[in-house]
PDB file of C-alpha atoms and ligand atoms in Angstrom:
ATOM      1  CA  UNK A   1       2.939   8.631 -10.791  1.00  0.00           C
ATOM      2  CA  UNK A   2       1.647   5.026 -11.637  1.00  0.00           C
ATOM      3  CA  UNK A   3       1.026   3.939 -14.352  1.00  0.00           C
ATOM      4  CA  UNK A   4      -0.625   0.415 -15.891  1.00  0.00           C
ATOM      5  CA  UNK A   5      -1.085  -0.453 -19.359  1.00  0.00           C
ATOM      6  CA  UNK A   6      -3.143  -3.677 -20.468  1.00  0.00           C
ATOM      7  CA  UNK A   7      -1.890  -5.766 -17.305  1.00  0.00           C
ATOM      8  CA  UNK A   8      -3.059  -8.732 -16.841  1.00  0.00           C
ATOM      9  CA  UNK A   9      -2.089 -11.645 -14.503  1.00  0.00           C
ATOM     10  CA  UNK A  10      -2.778 -15.307 -14.699  1.00  0.00           C
ATOM     11  CA  UNK A  11      -2.447 -17.705 -12.014  1.00  0.00           C
ATOM     12  CA  UNK A  12      -1.917 -20.807 -14.495  1.00  0.00           C
ATOM     13  CA  UNK A  13      -5.442 -20.720 -16.601  1.00  0.00           C
ATOM     14  CA  UNK A  14      -6.844 -18.522 -13.649  1.00  0.00           C
ATOM     15  CA  UNK A  15      -6.925 -14.269 -14.304  1.00  0.00           C
ATOM     16  CA  UNK A  16      -6.610 -12.994 -11.730  1.00  0.00           C
ATOM     17  CA  UNK A  17      -5.940  -9.228 -13.485  1.00  0.00           C
ATOM     18  CA  UNK A  18      -7.594  -8.747 -16.489  1.00  0.00           C
ATOM     19  CA  UNK A  19      -7.226  -5.291 -18.526  1.00  0.00           C
ATOM     20  CA  UNK A  20      -6.042  -2.981 -15.907  1.00  0.00           C
ATOM     21  CA  UNK A  21      -5.660   0.359 -17.357  1.00  0.00           C
ATOM     22  CA  UNK A  22      -4.702   2.674 -14.455  1.00  0.00           C
ATOM     23  CA  UNK A  23      -3.118   6.120 -14.126  1.00  0.00           C
ATOM     24  CA  UNK A  24      -2.064   7.392 -10.643  1.00  0.00           C
ATOM     25  CA  UNK A  25      -1.331  11.092 -10.915  1.00  0.00           C
ATOM     26  CA  UNK A  26       1.255  12.433  -7.923  1.00  0.00           C
ATOM     27  CA  UNK A  27      -0.146  13.057  -4.901  1.00  0.00           C
ATOM     28  CA  UNK A  28      -3.652  11.171  -5.471  1.00  0.00           C
ATOM     29  CA  UNK A  29      -4.820   8.682  -3.185  1.00  0.00           C
ATOM     30  CA  UNK A  30      -7.103   6.031  -4.318  1.00  0.00           C
ATOM     31  CA  UNK A  31      -8.800   3.661  -2.536  1.00  0.00           C
ATOM     32  CA  UNK A  32      -8.970  -0.250  -4.117  1.00  0.00           C
ATOM     33  CA  UNK A  33     -12.201  -1.381  -2.616  1.00  0.00           C
ATOM     34  CA  UNK A  34     -14.162  -4.630  -3.767  1.00  0.00           C
ATOM     35  CA  UNK A  35     -14.863  -8.490  -3.017  1.00  0.00           C
ATOM     36  CA  UNK A  36     -12.667 -11.051  -1.256  1.00  0.00           C
ATOM     37  CA  UNK A  37     -10.677 -12.467  -4.328  1.00  0.00           C
ATOM     38  CA  UNK A  38     -11.188  -9.272  -6.792  1.00  0.00           C
ATOM     39  CA  UNK A  39      -7.649  -9.210  -7.489  1.00  0.00           C
ATOM     40  CA  UNK A  40      -6.898  -6.005  -5.241  1.00  0.00           C
ATOM     41  CA  UNK A  41      -3.244  -7.839  -3.582  1.00  0.00           C
ATOM     42  CA  UNK A  42      -2.372  -8.971  -6.968  1.00  0.00           C
ATOM     43  CA  UNK A  43      -2.927  -5.579  -7.835  1.00  0.00           C
ATOM     44  CA  UNK A  44      -0.196  -3.832  -5.385  1.00  0.00           C
ATOM     45  CA  UNK A  45       1.574  -6.992  -5.897  1.00  0.00           C
ATOM     46  CA  UNK A  46       2.359  -6.213  -9.383  1.00  0.00           C
ATOM     47  CA  UNK A  47       2.931  -2.604  -8.893  1.00  0.00           C
ATOM     48  CA  UNK A  48       5.883  -3.304  -6.766  1.00  0.00           C
ATOM     49  CA  UNK A  49       6.811  -6.336  -8.929  1.00  0.00           C
ATOM     50  CA  UNK A  50       6.294  -8.684  -6.248  1.00  0.00           C
ATOM     51  CA  UNK A  51       4.236 -10.325  -9.029  1.00  0.00           C
ATOM     52  CA  UNK A  52       5.348 -10.711 -12.364  1.00  0.00           C
ATOM     53  CA  UNK A  53       2.510  -9.577 -14.890  1.00  0.00           C
ATOM     54  CA  UNK A  54       2.033 -11.460 -18.156  1.00  0.00           C
ATOM     55  CA  UNK A  55       3.836 -10.364 -21.643  1.00  0.00           C
ATOM     56  CA  UNK A  56       2.451  -7.291 -23.406  1.00  0.00           C
ATOM     57  CA  UNK A  57       1.419  -5.181 -20.581  1.00  0.00           C
ATOM     58  CA  UNK A  58       3.130  -2.232 -18.909  1.00  0.00           C
ATOM     59  CA  UNK A  59       3.264  -0.433 -15.605  1.00  0.00           C
ATOM     60  CA  UNK A  60       5.394   2.088 -14.657  1.00  0.00           C
ATOM     61  CA  UNK A  61       6.458   3.943 -11.874  1.00  0.00           C
ATOM     62  CA  UNK A  62       7.319   7.846 -12.168  1.00  0.00           C
ATOM     63  CA  UNK A  63       7.965   7.301 -15.876  1.00  0.00           C
ATOM     64  CA  UNK A  64       9.806   4.386 -15.668  1.00  0.00           C
ATOM     65  CA  UNK A  65       9.165   0.750 -16.498  1.00  0.00           C
ATOM     66  CA  UNK A  66       9.919  -1.919 -14.129  1.00  0.00           C
ATOM     67  CA  UNK A  67      12.764  -3.837 -14.881  1.00  0.00           C
ATOM     68  CA  UNK A  68      12.928  -7.274 -14.398  1.00  0.00           C
ATOM     69  CA  UNK A  69      15.529  -8.039 -12.099  1.00  0.00           C
ATOM     70  CA  UNK A  70      18.874  -6.904 -10.327  1.00  0.00           C
ATOM     71  CA  UNK A  71      19.644  -3.428  -9.213  1.00  0.00           C
ATOM     72  CA  UNK A  72      17.264  -1.143 -11.115  1.00  0.00           C
ATOM     73  CA  UNK A  73      14.515  -3.777  -9.806  1.00  0.00           C
ATOM     74  CA  UNK A  74      15.835  -3.179  -5.855  1.00  0.00           C
ATOM     75  CA  UNK A  75      16.096   0.494  -6.787  1.00  0.00           C
ATOM     76  CA  UNK A  76      12.491   0.583  -8.225  1.00  0.00           C
ATOM     77  CA  UNK A  77      11.162  -1.227  -4.923  1.00  0.00           C
ATOM     78  CA  UNK A  78      12.533   1.645  -2.803  1.00  0.00           C
ATOM     79  CA  UNK A  79      10.804   3.577  -4.959  1.00  0.00           C
ATOM     80  CA  UNK A  80       7.338   2.064  -4.141  1.00  0.00           C
ATOM     81  CA  UNK A  81       7.033   0.949  -0.795  1.00  0.00           C
ATOM     82  CA  UNK A  82       4.363  -1.147   0.562  1.00  0.00           C
ATOM     83  CA  UNK A  83       3.057  -1.701   4.146  1.00  0.00           C
ATOM     84  CA  UNK A  84       0.594  -5.228   4.751  1.00  0.00           C
ATOM     85  CA  UNK A  85      -2.107  -6.438   6.994  1.00  0.00           C
ATOM     86  CA  UNK A  86       0.323  -8.246   8.794  1.00  0.00           C
ATOM     87  CA  UNK A  87       2.583  -5.799   9.542  1.00  0.00           C
ATOM     88  CA  UNK A  88       5.726  -7.910   8.660  1.00  0.00           C
ATOM     89  CA  UNK A  89       8.462  -6.552  10.607  1.00  0.00           C
ATOM     90  CA  UNK A  90      11.726  -8.163  10.939  1.00  0.00           C
ATOM     91  CA  UNK A  91      10.687  -9.993  14.623  1.00  0.00           C
ATOM     92  CA  UNK A  92      14.300 -10.547  15.980  1.00  0.00           C
ATOM     93  CA  UNK A  93      15.179  -6.546  14.909  1.00  0.00           C
ATOM     94  CA  UNK A  94      14.226  -4.167  17.148  1.00  0.00           C
ATOM     95  CA  UNK A  95      12.090  -1.437  16.232  1.00  0.00           C
ATOM     96  CA  UNK A  96      15.041   1.183  15.127  1.00  0.00           C
ATOM     97  CA  UNK A  97      16.659  -1.664  13.069  1.00  0.00           C
ATOM     98  CA  UNK A  98      13.426  -2.035  11.539  1.00  0.00           C
ATOM     99  CA  UNK A  99      13.259   1.218   9.743  1.00  0.00           C
ATOM    100  CA  UNK A 100      17.074   2.155   9.282  1.00  0.00           C
ATOM    101  CA  UNK A 101      17.683  -1.313   7.411  1.00  0.00           C
ATOM    102  CA  UNK A 102      16.061  -0.352   4.464  1.00  0.00           C
ATOM    103  CA  UNK A 103      17.677   3.054   3.739  1.00  0.00           C
ATOM    104  CA  UNK A 104      21.295   1.105   4.766  1.00  0.00           C
ATOM    105  CA  UNK A 105      21.198  -2.060   2.594  1.00  0.00           C
ATOM    106  CA  UNK A 106      19.456  -0.337  -0.277  1.00  0.00           C
ATOM    107  CA  UNK A 107      20.009   3.351  -0.616  1.00  0.00           C
ATOM    108  CA  UNK A 108      23.491   3.309   0.978  1.00  0.00           C
ATOM    109  CA  UNK A 109      22.979   5.322   3.994  1.00  0.00           C
ATOM    110  CA  UNK A 110      25.481   6.086   6.814  1.00  0.00           C
ATOM    111  CA  UNK A 111      23.779   3.934  10.206  1.00  0.00           C
ATOM    112  CA  UNK A 112      24.059   7.302  12.077  1.00  0.00           C
ATOM    113  CA  UNK A 113      22.370   9.429   9.752  1.00  0.00           C
ATOM    114  CA  UNK A 114      19.593   6.248   8.898  1.00  0.00           C
ATOM    115  CA  UNK A 115      19.020   6.153  12.435  1.00  0.00           C
ATOM    116  CA  UNK A 116      18.720   9.845  13.191  1.00  0.00           C
ATOM    117  CA  UNK A 117      16.122   9.867   9.357  1.00  0.00           C
ATOM    118  CA  UNK A 118      14.668   7.034  11.598  1.00  0.00           C
ATOM    119  CA  UNK A 119      14.074   8.510  14.878  1.00  0.00           C
ATOM    120  CA  UNK A 120      11.823  11.242  13.281  1.00  0.00           C
ATOM    121  CA  UNK A 121      10.258   8.911  11.540  1.00  0.00           C
ATOM    122  CA  UNK A 122       9.217   7.006  14.817  1.00  0.00           C
ATOM    123  CA  UNK A 123       8.543  10.107  16.153  1.00  0.00           C
ATOM    124  CA  UNK A 124       6.250  11.603  13.805  1.00  0.00           C
ATOM    125  CA  UNK A 125       4.404   8.220  13.537  1.00  0.00           C
ATOM    126  CA  UNK A 126       4.162   8.569  17.670  1.00  0.00           C
ATOM    127  CA  UNK A 127       6.749   5.758  18.499  1.00  0.00           C
ATOM    128  CA  UNK A 128       9.305   7.299  19.154  1.00  0.00           C
ATOM    129  CA  UNK A 129       9.945   5.962  22.772  1.00  0.00           C
ATOM    130  CA  UNK A 130      10.140   2.303  21.362  1.00  0.00           C
ATOM    131  CA  UNK A 131      12.785   2.621  19.281  1.00  0.00           C
ATOM    132  CA  UNK A 132      15.049  -0.431  21.318  1.00  0.00           C
ATOM    133  CA  UNK A 133      11.971  -2.312  22.024  1.00  0.00           C
ATOM    134  CA  UNK A 134      11.689  -5.450  19.758  1.00  0.00           C
ATOM    135  CA  UNK A 135       7.761  -5.725  17.532  1.00  0.00           C
ATOM    136  CA  UNK A 136       6.336  -8.359  19.868  1.00  0.00           C
ATOM    137  CA  UNK A 137       6.491  -5.911  22.729  1.00  0.00           C
ATOM    138  CA  UNK A 138       4.232  -2.991  20.672  1.00  0.00           C
ATOM    139  CA  UNK A 139       0.780  -3.306  19.762  1.00  0.00           C
ATOM    140  CA  UNK A 140      -1.044  -4.622  16.246  1.00  0.00           C
ATOM    141  CA  UNK A 141      -1.021  -0.474  15.904  1.00  0.00           C
ATOM    142  CA  UNK A 142       1.896   0.592  16.772  1.00  0.00           C
ATOM    143  CA  UNK A 143       3.387  -2.016  15.004  1.00  0.00           C
ATOM    144  CA  UNK A 144       1.566  -1.118  11.618  1.00  0.00           C
ATOM    145  CA  UNK A 145       2.797   2.434  12.674  1.00  0.00           C
ATOM    146  CA  UNK A 146       6.568   0.955  12.869  1.00  0.00           C
ATOM    147  CA  UNK A 147       5.597  -0.821   9.261  1.00  0.00           C
ATOM    148  CA  UNK A 148       4.494   2.543   8.140  1.00  0.00           C
ATOM    149  CA  UNK A 149       7.590   4.632   8.949  1.00  0.00           C
ATOM    150  CA  UNK A 150       9.570   1.649   7.255  1.00  0.00           C
ATOM    151  CA  UNK A 151       8.319   2.037   4.238  1.00  0.00           C
ATOM    152  CA  UNK A 152       8.608   6.059   4.710  1.00  0.00           C
ATOM    153  CA  UNK A 153      12.145   5.679   5.870  1.00  0.00           C
ATOM    154  CA  UNK A 154      12.939   4.348   2.226  1.00  0.00           C
ATOM    155  CA  UNK A 155      11.495   7.709   0.687  1.00  0.00           C
ATOM    156  CA  UNK A 156       8.831   5.997  -1.581  1.00  0.00           C
ATOM    157  CA  UNK A 157       7.527   7.968  -4.710  1.00  0.00           C
ATOM    158  CA  UNK A 158       4.409   6.047  -3.368  1.00  0.00           C
ATOM    159  CA  UNK A 159       2.867   4.156  -0.898  1.00  0.00           C
ATOM    160  CA  UNK A 160       1.259   1.111  -1.104  1.00  0.00           C
ATOM    161  CA  UNK A 161      -1.212   0.309   1.820  1.00  0.00           C
ATOM    162  CA  UNK A 162      -2.810  -3.581   0.768  1.00  0.00           C
ATOM    163  CA  UNK A 163      -5.657  -3.685   3.941  1.00  0.00           C
ATOM    164  CA  UNK A 164      -3.716  -1.586   6.936  1.00  0.00           C
ATOM    165  CA  UNK A 165      -5.857  -2.258   9.846  1.00  0.00           C
ATOM    166  CA  UNK A 166      -7.849  -5.132   9.175  1.00  0.00           C
ATOM    167  CA  UNK A 167      -5.982  -7.670  11.185  1.00  0.00           C
ATOM    168  CA  UNK A 168      -6.083  -4.701  13.907  1.00  0.00           C
ATOM    169  CA  UNK A 169      -8.235  -4.782  17.022  1.00  0.00           C
ATOM    170  CA  UNK A 170     -10.820  -2.272  16.778  1.00  0.00           C
ATOM    171  CA  UNK A 171      -9.667   0.372  18.913  1.00  0.00           C
ATOM    172  CA  UNK A 172      -6.205   0.364  17.471  1.00  0.00           C
ATOM    173  CA  UNK A 173      -7.768   1.257  13.450  1.00  0.00           C
ATOM    174  CA  UNK A 174      -7.866   4.466  14.451  1.00  0.00           C
ATOM    175  CA  UNK A 175      -4.740   5.301  15.670  1.00  0.00           C
ATOM    176  CA  UNK A 176      -2.984   3.970  12.374  1.00  0.00           C
ATOM    177  CA  UNK A 177      -5.368   5.175   9.970  1.00  0.00           C
ATOM    178  CA  UNK A 178      -4.846   9.246  11.185  1.00  0.00           C
ATOM    179  CA  UNK A 179      -0.647   8.453  10.435  1.00  0.00           C
ATOM    180  CA  UNK A 180      -2.472   7.473   6.884  1.00  0.00           C
ATOM    181  CA  UNK A 181      -4.306  10.984   6.413  1.00  0.00           C
ATOM    182  CA  UNK A 182      -1.395  12.575   7.528  1.00  0.00           C
ATOM    183  CA  UNK A 183       0.364  11.242   4.918  1.00  0.00           C
ATOM    184  CA  UNK A 184      -2.523  11.709   2.272  1.00  0.00           C
ATOM    185  CA  UNK A 185      -2.741  15.991   3.551  1.00  0.00           C
ATOM    186  CA  UNK A 186       1.279  15.914   3.134  1.00  0.00           C
ATOM    187  CA  UNK A 187       1.025  15.361  -0.685  1.00  0.00           C
ATOM    188  CA  UNK A 188       2.133  11.554  -0.253  1.00  0.00           C
ATOM    189  CA  UNK A 189       0.962   9.136  -3.320  1.00  0.00           C
ATOM    190  CA  UNK A 190      -1.093   6.243  -2.184  1.00  0.00           C
ATOM    191  CA  UNK A 191      -2.888   3.578  -3.094  1.00  0.00           C
ATOM    192  CA  UNK A 192      -5.041   2.198  -0.528  1.00  0.00           C
ATOM    193  CA  UNK A 193      -6.566  -1.602  -0.443  1.00  0.00           C
ATOM    194  CA  UNK A 194      -8.982  -0.857   2.228  1.00  0.00           C
ATOM    195  CA  UNK A 195     -12.871  -1.128   3.369  1.00  0.00           C
ATOM    196  CA  UNK A 196     -12.448   1.591   5.767  1.00  0.00           C
ATOM    197  CA  UNK A 197     -15.232   3.635   4.587  1.00  0.00           C
ATOM    198  CA  UNK A 198     -14.686   7.192   6.725  1.00  0.00           C
ATOM    199  CA  UNK A 199     -11.057   7.549   5.487  1.00  0.00           C
ATOM    200  CA  UNK A 200     -11.860   6.582   2.281  1.00  0.00           C
ATOM    201  CA  UNK A 201     -14.171   9.874   2.345  1.00  0.00           C
ATOM    202  CA  UNK A 202     -11.976  11.743   4.170  1.00  0.00           C
ATOM    203  CA  UNK A 203      -8.359  11.203   2.532  1.00  0.00           C
ATOM    204  CA  UNK A 204      -9.601   9.287  -0.273  1.00  0.00           C
ATOM    205  CA  UNK A 205      -9.453  11.654  -3.877  1.00  0.00           C
ATOM    206  CA  UNK A 206     -10.163   8.199  -6.092  1.00  0.00           C
ATOM    207  CA  UNK A 207     -12.019   4.481  -5.500  1.00  0.00           C
ATOM    208  CA  UNK A 208     -11.483   2.026  -7.626  1.00  0.00           C
ATOM    209  CA  UNK A 209     -13.661  -0.852  -7.077  1.00  0.00           C
ATOM    210  CA  UNK A 210     -12.846  -4.384  -8.351  1.00  0.00           C
ATOM    211  CA  UNK A 211     -14.404  -7.650  -8.870  1.00  0.00           C
ATOM    212  CA  UNK A 212     -12.923 -10.641 -10.415  1.00  0.00           C
ATOM    213  CA  UNK A 213      -9.845  -8.703 -11.716  1.00  0.00           C
ATOM    214  CA  UNK A 214     -11.405  -6.141 -13.636  1.00  0.00           C
ATOM    215  CA  UNK A 215     -11.791  -2.229 -12.616  1.00  0.00           C
ATOM    216  CA  UNK A 216     -15.602  -1.849 -12.737  1.00  0.00           C
ATOM    217  CA  UNK A 217     -16.259   1.640 -10.897  1.00  0.00           C
ATOM    218  CA  UNK A 218     -13.523   4.301 -11.252  1.00  0.00           C
ATOM    219  CA  UNK A 219     -14.922   7.380  -9.193  1.00  0.00           C
ATOM    220  CA  UNK A 220     -14.832   9.545  -6.094  1.00  0.00           C
ATOM    221  CA  UNK A 221     -14.985   8.083  -3.038  1.00  0.00           C
ATOM    222  CA  UNK A 222     -18.355   9.831  -2.766  1.00  0.00           C
ATOM    223  CA  UNK A 223     -19.972   9.434  -5.633  1.00  0.00           C
ATOM    224  CA  UNK A 224     -19.258   5.419  -5.187  1.00  0.00           C
ATOM    225  CA  UNK A 225     -20.714   5.302  -1.943  1.00  0.00           C
ATOM    226  CA  UNK A 226     -24.228   7.469  -2.724  1.00  0.00           C
ATOM    227  CA  UNK A 227     -24.230   6.509  -6.768  1.00  0.00           C
ATOM    228  CA  UNK A 228     -22.976   2.813  -7.017  1.00  0.00           C
ATOM    229  CA  UNK A 229     -23.332   2.244 -10.590  1.00  0.00           C
ATOM    230  CA  UNK A 230     -22.824  -1.634 -11.772  1.00  0.00           C
ATOM    231  CA  UNK A 231     -25.040  -4.337 -10.087  1.00  0.00           C
ATOM    232  CA  UNK A 232     -21.466  -5.922  -8.442  1.00  0.00           C
ATOM    233  CA  UNK A 233     -20.782  -2.615  -6.761  1.00  0.00           C
ATOM    234  CA  UNK A 234     -24.247  -2.366  -5.308  1.00  0.00           C
ATOM    235  CA  UNK A 235     -24.396  -5.808  -4.382  1.00  0.00           C
ATOM    236  CA  UNK A 236     -20.965  -5.060  -2.583  1.00  0.00           C
ATOM    237  CA  UNK A 237     -21.613  -2.521  -0.634  1.00  0.00           C
ATOM    238  CA  UNK A 238     -25.322  -3.502   0.375  1.00  0.00           C
ATOM    239  CA  UNK A 239     -22.734  -6.572   2.119  1.00  0.00           C
ATOM    240  CA  UNK A 240     -20.574  -3.896   4.212  1.00  0.00           C
ATOM    241  CA  UNK A 241     -22.742  -0.811   5.353  1.00  0.00           C
TER     242      UNK A 241
HETATM  243  P1  ADP B 301      -8.361 -10.317  -3.028  1.00  0.00           P
HETATM  244  O1  ADP B 301      -7.245  -9.368  -2.541  1.00  0.00           O
HETATM  245  O2  ADP B 301      -8.943  -9.051  -3.557  1.00  0.00           O
HETATM  246  O3  ADP B 301      -9.268 -10.440  -1.978  1.00  0.00           O
HETATM  247  P2  ADP B 301      -6.337 -11.607  -4.430  1.00  0.00           P
HETATM  248  O4  ADP B 301      -5.550 -10.884  -5.119  1.00  0.00           O
HETATM  249  O5  ADP B 301      -5.532 -11.261  -2.874  1.00  0.00           O
HETATM  250  O6  ADP B 301      -7.562 -10.685  -3.821  1.00  0.00           O
HETATM  251  O7  ADP B 301      -6.282 -12.413  -5.100  1.00  0.00           O
HETATM  252  C1  ADP B 301      -7.327 -12.599  -6.326  1.00  0.00           C
HETATM  253  C2  ADP B 301      -7.608 -13.956  -6.874  1.00  0.00           C
HETATM  254  O8  ADP B 301      -6.366 -14.608  -7.713  1.00  0.00           O
HETATM  255  C3  ADP B 301      -8.007 -15.115  -6.008  1.00  0.00           C
HETATM  256  O9  ADP B 301      -8.784 -15.636  -6.117  1.00  0.00           O
HETATM  257  C4  ADP B 301      -6.893 -15.798  -5.258  1.00  0.00           C
HETATM  258  O10 ADP B 301      -7.285 -16.770  -4.594  1.00  0.00           O
HETATM  259  C5  ADP B 301      -6.000 -16.242  -6.555  1.00  0.00           C
HETATM  260  N1  ADP B 301      -4.711 -15.699  -6.074  1.00  0.00           N
HETATM  261  C6  ADP B 301      -4.010 -14.715  -5.724  1.00  0.00           C
HETATM  262  N2  ADP B 301      -2.327 -15.500  -5.516  1.00  0.00           N
HETATM  263  C7  ADP B 301      -2.330 -16.874  -6.461  1.00  0.00           C
HETATM  264  C8  ADP B 301      -1.235 -16.973  -6.252  1.00  0.00           C
HETATM  265  N3  ADP B 301       0.189 -17.184  -5.821  1.00  0.00           N
HETATM  266  N4  ADP B 301      -1.596 -18.695  -6.935  1.00  0.00           N
HETATM  267  C9  ADP B 301      -2.709 -18.904  -7.462  1.00  0.00           C
HETATM  268  N5  ADP B 301      -3.307 -18.086  -7.263  1.00  0.00           N
HETATM  269  C10 ADP B 301      -3.226 -16.821  -6.115  1.00  0.00           C
HETATM  270 MG1   MG B 302      -5.855  -9.115  -0.716  1.00  0.00          MG
END
């Protein structure tokens, strides 16, 4: 579903990603873990083309190469949903409008139909009764669940999560992880940057450990947590466990 081949990304002379090769099959939940500054966010941002990559590398989603710009790019972005640490809801729009806007603007769905689909999604993530409110009236955990519903409304082929629970108060983390576990069980292809070990073990099919812009380990969550191979991974686990 997602294929990165020889992906490199420089910011000036700084190498944020080096020789990334990654094949994520349909339905896989890939957890990405690693120290701050290791390139996890940059990796996510290149997959949905919020960042360009250096010439020579390729990124394909569902067999289609990433287009440079224009209509094609808008359609590809619709295939790749992203959920950010800071929710990024449109603060001046209602919860319902946050979810209907993309389908109406990008997918050309009629307003009534978009609202029906949005309500189904909001119910599914447990915030249907909040549809008329504004984002600021919701808790962080509720806002993040709206952000997930908004991403799902575009009917993406893959969902990227960049530390979706790290900005949340501790008591709200689980309600967001529960929604993500449901998505994973439902067969969604997911790339999840997170340090939530419980989630990684429960929902992750694969664990990718990054450091200094490189993939150092690529294995199962169980194998990584019990038997890290590299010193960098051992050191990292020593700090977070
Ligand atoms: P992570 O998400 O793993 O913490 P990032 O992908 O955000 O790491 O960043 C990787 C490295 O790339 C960091 O050293 C960061 O400072 C650098 N970086 C990220 N975005 C930019 C940018 N737009 N300009 C310059 N450097 C950047
Ligand atoms: Mg990051």
